[in-house]
């Protein structure tokens, strides 16, 4: 008969405790005596113990004793947790432990049968193939971190028809001839973050939601995602307000306000029904409009916004924002611990990954993208921010708005988006109330001027002073082109029924491609029916001058005659950290510094709080072992055999950097 979970766990603990005790006892019986001279040995009749080197003892302690002791401590800690959880979780803990640990421990030799040190120094990794691969995403859980999910190469080509994020995946496919993803700890947490960003409005009607449990992380996340959509619906009514455009362009102030609201049960009580939420956020926006100084341009961070607004009144409850100036993101503590730790706020509408070249930023982005696509999400991916700001694509200037369009780049994006999401586009119905409000360059009818005539006090000129230097011939050409540039895609497709109709027309007509991209993204940002993930790799390139020259920017000392990405249609659409505007989904981004020498990009460089970003530092040793084993099994690394010491040395030399590791594998640098 199968043992009960608790009994099995106790027996397992006892077995490994005894094993640790035997191993430790055997080790300490071996003392580092020095050999006595042979003459003294004969005269005394005492046989001197065999001399043992201190270094060898330390190695033996590390490889034999410590693992056994660690196992005993781990079991003891699990046992303490075991007594505090309910039976369902208890059974889950037991099964997870058995799946991951017991199998490995059962393969270890009995401590009593350990050979002499001389025979054990080579301690090579077992050359039988390690179980690296999982069957599918459904097998994935925290216990399986370090495993690989094999995916179809045709799926890769379909999802990334022209380009994929970063060099990492391209190199892996090129060398190993297959498409697989290694699940890292950060990757798993990112997928959990993506999966938890869906909208479930019924949460406020949930009978078990009470004053005692509303602050728990599960309820917090679901309520946050519901309020995100309702708050946005109200903000859209003020789309032409430049103050709001500046304050809520990124999600920082937006997320901070929602987080503070969700910390008060009195306010949650006022958000039970859609009608109550609509009235609540109307009151919130009206108060913000009233209290924010129209001349104040520095309320782009929560600390400044809260100091300016001070208090908000909702029925008979007064929300004092000044209490949160020093802690604008009071999320549940467990959320911080279970997500990315103290380096991240715990939950928000965006994720930004940054770190050195080869640290795994694009790899994590790829894991999230493929997970979303395989679990029914629509994915909108910008695989390279650098390409859109380089000279790769021809540009055309929209004379009325001043924005630079890249028709060929827009066509490629539409084609790749269509290939990746074909299954959803056939049934995605267009919301005609949102359609037809963008011009050819992507400016909404209610948006402020995208290229305002700002005055530079330092240099003493207005931005549009460049018009003084245009010739009559150039002005005549602009007037002749005005009618062509005034066209919209609505003239060609007045009432599209499905989203693929807009995409197909943009692909076949470069002139309307940019307009089509904006119409598609507007539908995605406002859908309730589909889950949407927007992913951008190399977003930091949207915050640097582009490579596209223009005399209009010669007077700007920072731009030095190059067009800024915020005056380019495609980068302008994807450059903001605006995941809060996605009604049913989220946005994740990553920096890319492969063409920048010794560049250290951080969130503060793009006016984001430091805790909005996750810094990656390459693979830890356990992940590195899995990565190397994958390289050997797939033929990517022509290395027949290597010792544990060699592997650890390899990790130390590369610091777990994926790019450096692959570079070494390519040139067959280490083959021992």
XYZ file of C-alpha atoms in Angstrom, residues 186-658:
473
model
C 13.818 34.980 -14.259
C 12.149 33.540 -17.345
C 9.723 31.513 -15.254
C 8.845 34.542 -13.119
C 8.359 36.611 -16.268
C 5.953 34.056 -17.695
C 4.097 34.049 -14.394
C 3.950 37.859 -14.594
C 2.581 37.724 -18.155
C 0.039 35.055 -17.291
C -1.234 37.033 -14.301
C -1.890 40.231 -16.273
C -5.255 39.164 -17.674
C -8.429 41.032 -16.790
C -11.086 39.334 -14.589
C -13.766 41.952 -13.685
C -15.739 39.460 -11.567
C -13.184 39.746 -8.752
C -15.010 42.672 -7.138
C -18.157 40.552 -6.889
C -16.271 37.649 -5.310
C -17.951 36.841 -1.999
C -14.707 35.811 -0.295
C -13.086 39.194 -0.958
C -13.100 40.838 2.461
C -11.332 43.337 4.674
C -9.168 40.539 6.059
C -7.807 39.224 2.750
C -8.060 42.013 0.134
C -4.353 42.838 0.594
C -3.197 39.324 -0.399
C -1.119 39.180 -3.544
C -3.562 37.089 -5.610
C -6.453 39.482 -5.056
C -4.199 42.510 -5.486
C -2.995 41.441 -8.955
C -6.478 40.667 -10.281
C -7.976 43.888 -8.915
C -5.066 45.900 -10.306
C -5.658 44.548 -13.827
C -9.384 45.284 -13.656
C -8.892 48.866 -12.473
C -6.225 49.392 -15.122
C -8.845 49.141 -17.872
C -11.404 51.336 -16.102
C -8.869 54.054 -15.275
C -7.684 54.078 -18.889
C -11.211 54.440 -20.250
C -11.513 57.693 -18.323
C -8.062 58.972 -19.290
C -8.833 58.501 -23.006
C -11.468 61.201 -22.755
C -8.602 63.635 -22.096
C -6.319 62.420 -24.863
C -5.758 65.967 -26.134
C -4.659 67.206 -22.705
C -0.891 67.744 -22.865
C -0.540 67.646 -19.069
C -2.119 64.196 -18.879
C -0.151 63.040 -21.908
C 3.029 63.894 -20.059
C 2.032 62.561 -16.635
C 0.588 59.261 -17.879
C 2.769 58.650 -20.952
C 4.517 55.937 -18.945
C 2.878 53.743 -16.360
C 4.788 55.000 -13.302
C 2.221 57.514 -11.976
C -0.634 55.337 -13.189
C 0.605 52.252 -11.333
C 1.397 54.231 -8.176
C -2.116 55.683 -7.945
C -3.770 52.292 -8.434
C -1.466 50.630 -5.893
C -2.271 53.238 -3.244
C -6.018 52.950 -3.950
C -5.867 49.160 -3.551
C -4.384 49.586 -0.073
C -7.669 50.964 1.292
C -10.655 48.735 1.885
C -12.896 51.821 2.087
C -12.072 52.602 -1.556
C -12.376 49.019 -2.765
C -15.921 49.056 -1.424
C -16.651 51.867 -3.885
C -15.432 49.802 -6.864
C -17.758 46.811 -6.748
C -19.725 47.414 -9.963
C -18.742 48.806 -13.401
C -20.948 51.832 -12.764
C -19.239 52.540 -9.447
C -15.808 52.213 -11.029
C -16.767 54.568 -13.840
C -17.971 57.199 -11.364
C -14.922 56.683 -9.126
C -12.355 57.252 -11.869
C -14.256 60.210 -13.277
C -13.970 61.803 -9.855
C -10.276 60.884 -9.671
C -9.451 62.418 -13.068
C -11.469 65.571 -12.359
C -9.593 66.110 -9.106
C -6.243 65.575 -10.805
C -7.124 68.114 -13.488
C -8.096 70.596 -10.818
C -5.057 70.168 -8.582
C -2.202 69.759 -11.033
C -0.611 73.075 -11.906
C -0.927 73.635 -15.648
C 2.547 75.122 -15.712
C 4.166 72.335 -13.680
C 6.183 70.073 -15.923
C 7.877 68.049 -13.203
C 5.038 65.751 -12.050
C 6.350 62.813 -14.088
C 7.262 60.794 -10.968
C 4.893 59.611 -8.191
C 6.782 61.440 -5.448
C 6.276 64.762 -7.229
C 2.706 63.998 -8.254
C 1.683 63.009 -4.723
C 3.356 66.106 -3.269
C 1.438 68.290 -5.730
C -2.010 66.699 -5.403
C -1.730 65.990 -1.625
C -5.252 64.607 -1.038
C -8.126 63.064 -2.993
C -11.727 62.908 -1.768
C -13.987 59.926 -2.529
C -17.417 60.247 -0.909
C -16.684 60.393 2.839
C -13.128 59.025 2.578
C -10.058 61.257 2.231
C -7.023 59.676 0.609
C -3.847 61.337 1.886
C -1.211 60.867 -0.834
C 1.541 62.610 1.131
C 1.841 59.478 3.306
C 3.065 57.585 0.236
C 5.645 60.051 -1.044
C 8.485 57.891 0.267
C 6.769 54.611 -0.645
C 4.595 55.157 -3.738
C 4.244 51.422 -4.460
C 2.903 49.732 -1.293
C 2.355 46.309 -2.867
C 1.931 43.152 -0.746
C 5.297 42.076 0.680
C 4.842 38.500 -0.513
C 4.509 39.791 -4.072
C 7.982 41.311 -3.901
C 9.435 38.116 -2.465
C 7.749 35.814 -4.974
C 8.544 37.864 -8.058
C 11.924 39.492 -8.618
C 12.897 40.450 -5.086
C 13.836 43.863 -3.775
C 15.155 45.072 -7.125
C 11.555 45.317 -8.439
C 8.433 46.972 -7.050
C 6.626 43.644 -7.104
C 3.982 44.411 -9.689
C 3.417 47.025 -12.375
C 2.244 47.387 -15.951
C 5.707 47.005 -17.495
C 8.909 45.024 -17.234
C 12.294 46.252 -18.438
C 15.269 43.874 -18.589
C 18.740 45.365 -18.708
C 22.296 44.190 -18.219
C 25.513 43.457 -20.105
C 25.599 42.167 -23.651
C 25.003 38.411 -23.438
C 23.406 38.506 -19.983
C 20.238 36.796 -21.275
C 17.865 39.752 -21.796
C 16.677 38.703 -25.234
C 16.526 35.072 -24.073
C 14.062 35.950 -21.297
C 12.071 38.050 -23.770
C 11.969 35.067 -26.120
C 10.715 32.766 -23.346
C 7.853 35.130 -22.556
C 6.941 35.597 -26.233
C 6.834 31.886 -27.009
C 4.964 31.086 -23.802
C 2.339 33.712 -24.637
C 1.944 32.531 -28.211
C 1.651 28.876 -27.189
C -1.001 29.682 -24.577
C -3.386 31.667 -26.771
C -2.077 35.231 -26.587
C -1.678 37.720 -29.422
C 1.963 38.812 -29.528
C 3.150 42.094 -31.050
C 6.952 42.014 -31.217
C 9.553 44.602 -32.158
C 12.656 42.384 -32.503
C 15.177 45.225 -32.888
C 14.824 48.858 -31.877
C 18.232 49.484 -33.407
C 17.090 48.578 -36.929
C 14.318 51.159 -36.835
C 16.724 53.946 -35.877
C 19.492 52.984 -38.328
C 19.813 53.677 -42.040
C 18.406 50.253 -42.932
C 15.044 51.619 -44.088
C 14.218 54.518 -46.373
C 12.339 57.348 -44.647
C 9.650 59.759 -45.821
C 8.699 62.917 -43.947
C 5.024 63.686 -43.393
C 4.951 67.398 -44.089
C 1.937 68.286 -41.976
C 2.916 66.447 -38.784
C 6.693 66.517 -39.224
C 7.049 62.787 -38.471
C 9.351 60.491 -40.428
C 7.757 57.323 -41.787
C 9.446 54.037 -42.757
C 6.978 52.281 -45.093
C 9.148 49.211 -45.724
C 9.735 48.648 -41.993
C 5.985 48.981 -41.355
C 5.249 46.410 -44.064
C 7.720 43.934 -42.570
C 6.240 44.384 -39.101
C 2.700 43.769 -40.419
C 3.812 40.672 -42.304
C 5.599 39.222 -39.277
C 2.670 40.052 -37.001
C 0.269 38.322 -39.393
C 2.389 35.162 -39.581
C 2.709 34.923 -35.808
C -0.974 35.489 -35.010
C -2.794 34.025 -38.018
C -5.100 31.888 -35.888
C -6.551 34.922 -34.065
C -6.739 37.438 -36.907
C -9.417 35.565 -38.800
C -11.852 36.055 -35.912
C -10.648 39.387 -34.449
C -13.490 41.797 -35.190
C -12.648 45.478 -35.667
C -14.173 47.967 -33.225
C -15.331 50.655 -35.675
C -15.704 53.210 -32.876
C -11.888 53.191 -32.627
C -11.136 52.871 -36.335
C -10.209 55.644 -38.755
C -8.885 58.230 -36.306
C -5.196 58.053 -37.294
C -3.656 59.906 -40.210
C -1.052 58.502 -42.559
C 1.851 59.122 -40.137
C 0.019 57.665 -37.125
C -1.170 60.817 -35.351
C -4.581 60.476 -33.687
C -7.178 63.178 -34.272
C -7.250 63.946 -30.542
C -3.474 63.884 -30.003
C -1.501 67.085 -29.350
C 0.951 68.301 -31.983
C 3.652 65.568 -32.192
C 6.329 68.131 -33.174
C 5.473 71.308 -31.232
C 7.295 74.544 -31.917
C 9.193 74.549 -28.628
C 11.543 77.338 -27.606
C 15.079 76.475 -26.528
C 16.130 79.084 -23.980
C 19.705 77.847 -23.910
C 20.221 78.226 -27.659
C 17.642 80.992 -28.173
C 15.617 79.533 -31.031
C 12.261 77.902 -31.815
C 12.227 74.362 -33.212
C 10.433 75.381 -36.413
C 12.867 78.167 -37.193
C 14.298 75.736 -39.747
C 11.410 76.768 -42.034
C 13.275 80.027 -42.676
C 15.937 78.038 -44.508
C 13.691 76.012 -46.832
C 13.643 77.051 -50.472
C 10.589 77.941 -52.513
C 11.106 74.797 -54.543
C 10.905 72.685 -51.373
C 7.752 74.464 -50.231
C 6.102 73.899 -53.618
C 6.986 70.213 -53.439
C 5.444 69.928 -49.953
C 2.216 71.548 -51.141
C 2.051 69.168 -54.102
C 2.514 66.199 -51.789
C 0.009 67.433 -49.207
C -2.997 65.824 -50.875
C -1.200 62.479 -51.128
C -0.073 62.653 -47.505
C -3.577 63.608 -46.318
C -5.006 60.241 -47.391
C -5.992 57.648 -44.798
C -6.524 53.932 -44.923
C -10.237 54.543 -44.264
C -10.522 55.825 -47.853
C -9.555 52.362 -49.080
C -11.196 50.234 -46.367
C -14.124 52.245 -44.929
C -15.588 49.521 -42.690
C -13.335 46.488 -42.204
C -14.973 43.595 -40.398
C -11.864 41.692 -39.324
C -8.405 42.885 -38.322
C -6.627 40.900 -41.048
C -8.271 43.115 -43.692
C -6.355 46.155 -42.404
C -3.137 44.142 -42.163
C -3.428 42.704 -45.674
C -3.972 46.130 -47.191
C -1.001 47.591 -45.331
C 1.233 44.733 -46.523
C 0.252 45.214 -50.158
C 0.332 49.057 -50.077
C 3.455 50.587 -48.543
C 1.930 54.072 -48.627
C -0.649 53.038 -46.000
C 1.516 50.602 -44.024
C 2.335 52.980 -41.147
C -1.317 53.979 -40.862
C -2.255 50.280 -40.752
C 0.229 49.554 -37.921
C -1.322 52.291 -35.773
C -4.858 51.066 -36.455
C -3.867 47.504 -35.536
C -2.214 48.545 -32.258
C -5.213 50.690 -31.297
C -7.454 47.639 -31.629
C -5.047 45.469 -29.624
C -4.700 47.964 -26.791
C -8.465 48.155 -26.330
C -9.658 44.575 -26.751
C -11.257 42.658 -23.897
C -11.689 39.415 -25.789
C -8.025 38.652 -26.559
C -4.953 38.619 -24.334
C -2.226 40.861 -25.740
C 1.527 40.877 -25.126
C 3.651 43.686 -26.563
C 7.398 42.924 -26.520
C 10.170 45.305 -27.588
C 13.846 44.381 -27.765
C 16.406 47.192 -27.893
C 14.028 49.840 -26.564
C 16.956 51.955 -25.371
C 17.720 52.806 -29.019
C 14.470 54.788 -29.078
C 16.018 57.152 -26.515
C 19.140 57.973 -28.547
C 19.475 60.108 -31.693
C 18.829 58.020 -34.797
C 21.314 57.674 -37.646
C 18.960 59.504 -40.032
C 20.374 62.947 -40.896
C 18.274 66.122 -41.153
C 19.265 69.779 -41.167
C 16.148 70.539 -39.079
C 17.961 69.292 -35.964
C 21.332 70.964 -36.455
C 20.551 73.608 -33.831
C 19.967 70.994 -31.135
C 23.252 70.317 -29.364
C 22.186 66.798 -28.293
C 20.872 65.697 -31.687
C 23.543 67.292 -33.911
C 21.613 66.990 -37.142
C 19.950 63.611 -36.569
C 16.246 62.840 -36.292
C 15.167 61.840 -32.762
C 13.123 58.599 -32.564
C 10.194 60.456 -30.978
C 9.805 62.225 -34.345
C 9.693 58.893 -36.192
C 6.337 57.160 -36.596
C 7.232 53.555 -35.733
C 9.593 54.155 -32.777
C 7.129 56.734 -31.430
C 4.421 54.067 -31.251
C 6.474 51.531 -29.275
C 8.936 53.659 -27.287
C 6.769 54.427 -24.246
C 6.493 52.152 -21.213
C 2.729 52.173 -21.641
C 1.669 48.664 -20.660
C -0.959 50.319 -18.455
C -2.842 51.289 -21.616
C -3.261 47.660 -22.702
C -6.708 46.721 -21.458
C -6.129 42.967 -21.309
C -2.414 42.280 -21.325
C 0.982 43.767 -20.614
C 4.238 45.017 -22.114
C 7.768 43.728 -21.592
C 10.924 45.314 -22.940
C 14.673 44.750 -22.992
C 17.685 46.910 -23.646
C 20.299 46.072 -26.258
C 23.878 47.322 -26.112
C 25.609 45.038 -28.593
C 26.897 47.987 -30.665
C 27.819 50.178 -27.691
C 31.243 49.721 -26.139
C 31.271 49.452 -22.327
C 27.812 50.998 -22.101
C 25.845 50.636 -18.872
C 22.154 51.186 -19.573
C 19.859 51.643 -16.559
C 16.150 52.514 -16.210
C 16.966 55.966 -14.806
C 18.529 56.849 -18.166
C 15.038 56.829 -19.687
C 13.351 58.489 -16.678
C 12.045 55.266 -15.158
C 12.413 54.397 -11.469
C 15.293 51.995 -10.910
C 12.885 49.384 -9.521
C 11.010 49.191 -12.822
C 13.852 47.205 -14.313
C 15.333 43.766 -13.728
C 19.092 43.544 -14.120
C 20.373 40.258 -15.527
C 23.908 39.057 -14.871
C 24.201 35.892 -16.940
C 23.636 32.300 -15.914
C 24.252 31.094 -12.359
C 26.354 27.945 -12.079
C 23.433 25.476 -12.094
C 21.919 27.095 -15.203
C 25.365 27.125 -16.792
C 25.714 23.363 -16.288
C 22.413 22.815 -18.066
C 23.435 25.153 -20.879
C 26.727 23.316 -21.435
C 25.037 19.917 -21.312
C 22.565 21.138 -23.938
C 25.471 22.259 -26.098
C 27.030 18.794 -25.933
C 23.801 16.846 -26.508
C 22.826 18.930 -29.552
C 26.292 18.968 -31.058
C 26.594 22.725 -30.615
C 29.727 22.215 -28.536
C 32.146 19.557 -29.810
C 33.337 18.583 -26.363
C 33.435 14.880 -25.537
C 34.059 15.011 -21.845
C 34.788 17.546 -19.140
C 35.340 17.402 -15.413
C 33.419 19.294 -12.761
C 36.473 21.447 -12.107
C 36.727 22.303 -15.791
C 33.080 23.329 -15.923
C 33.427 25.566 -12.895
C 36.546 27.146 -14.377
C 34.698 27.719 -17.661
C 31.848 29.403 -15.763
C 34.282 31.594 -13.853
C 36.022 32.693 -17.045
C 32.776 33.580 -18.834
C 30.942 34.747 -15.693
C 27.932 32.843 -16.998
C 27.636 35.241 -19.932
C 25.755 33.456 -22.718
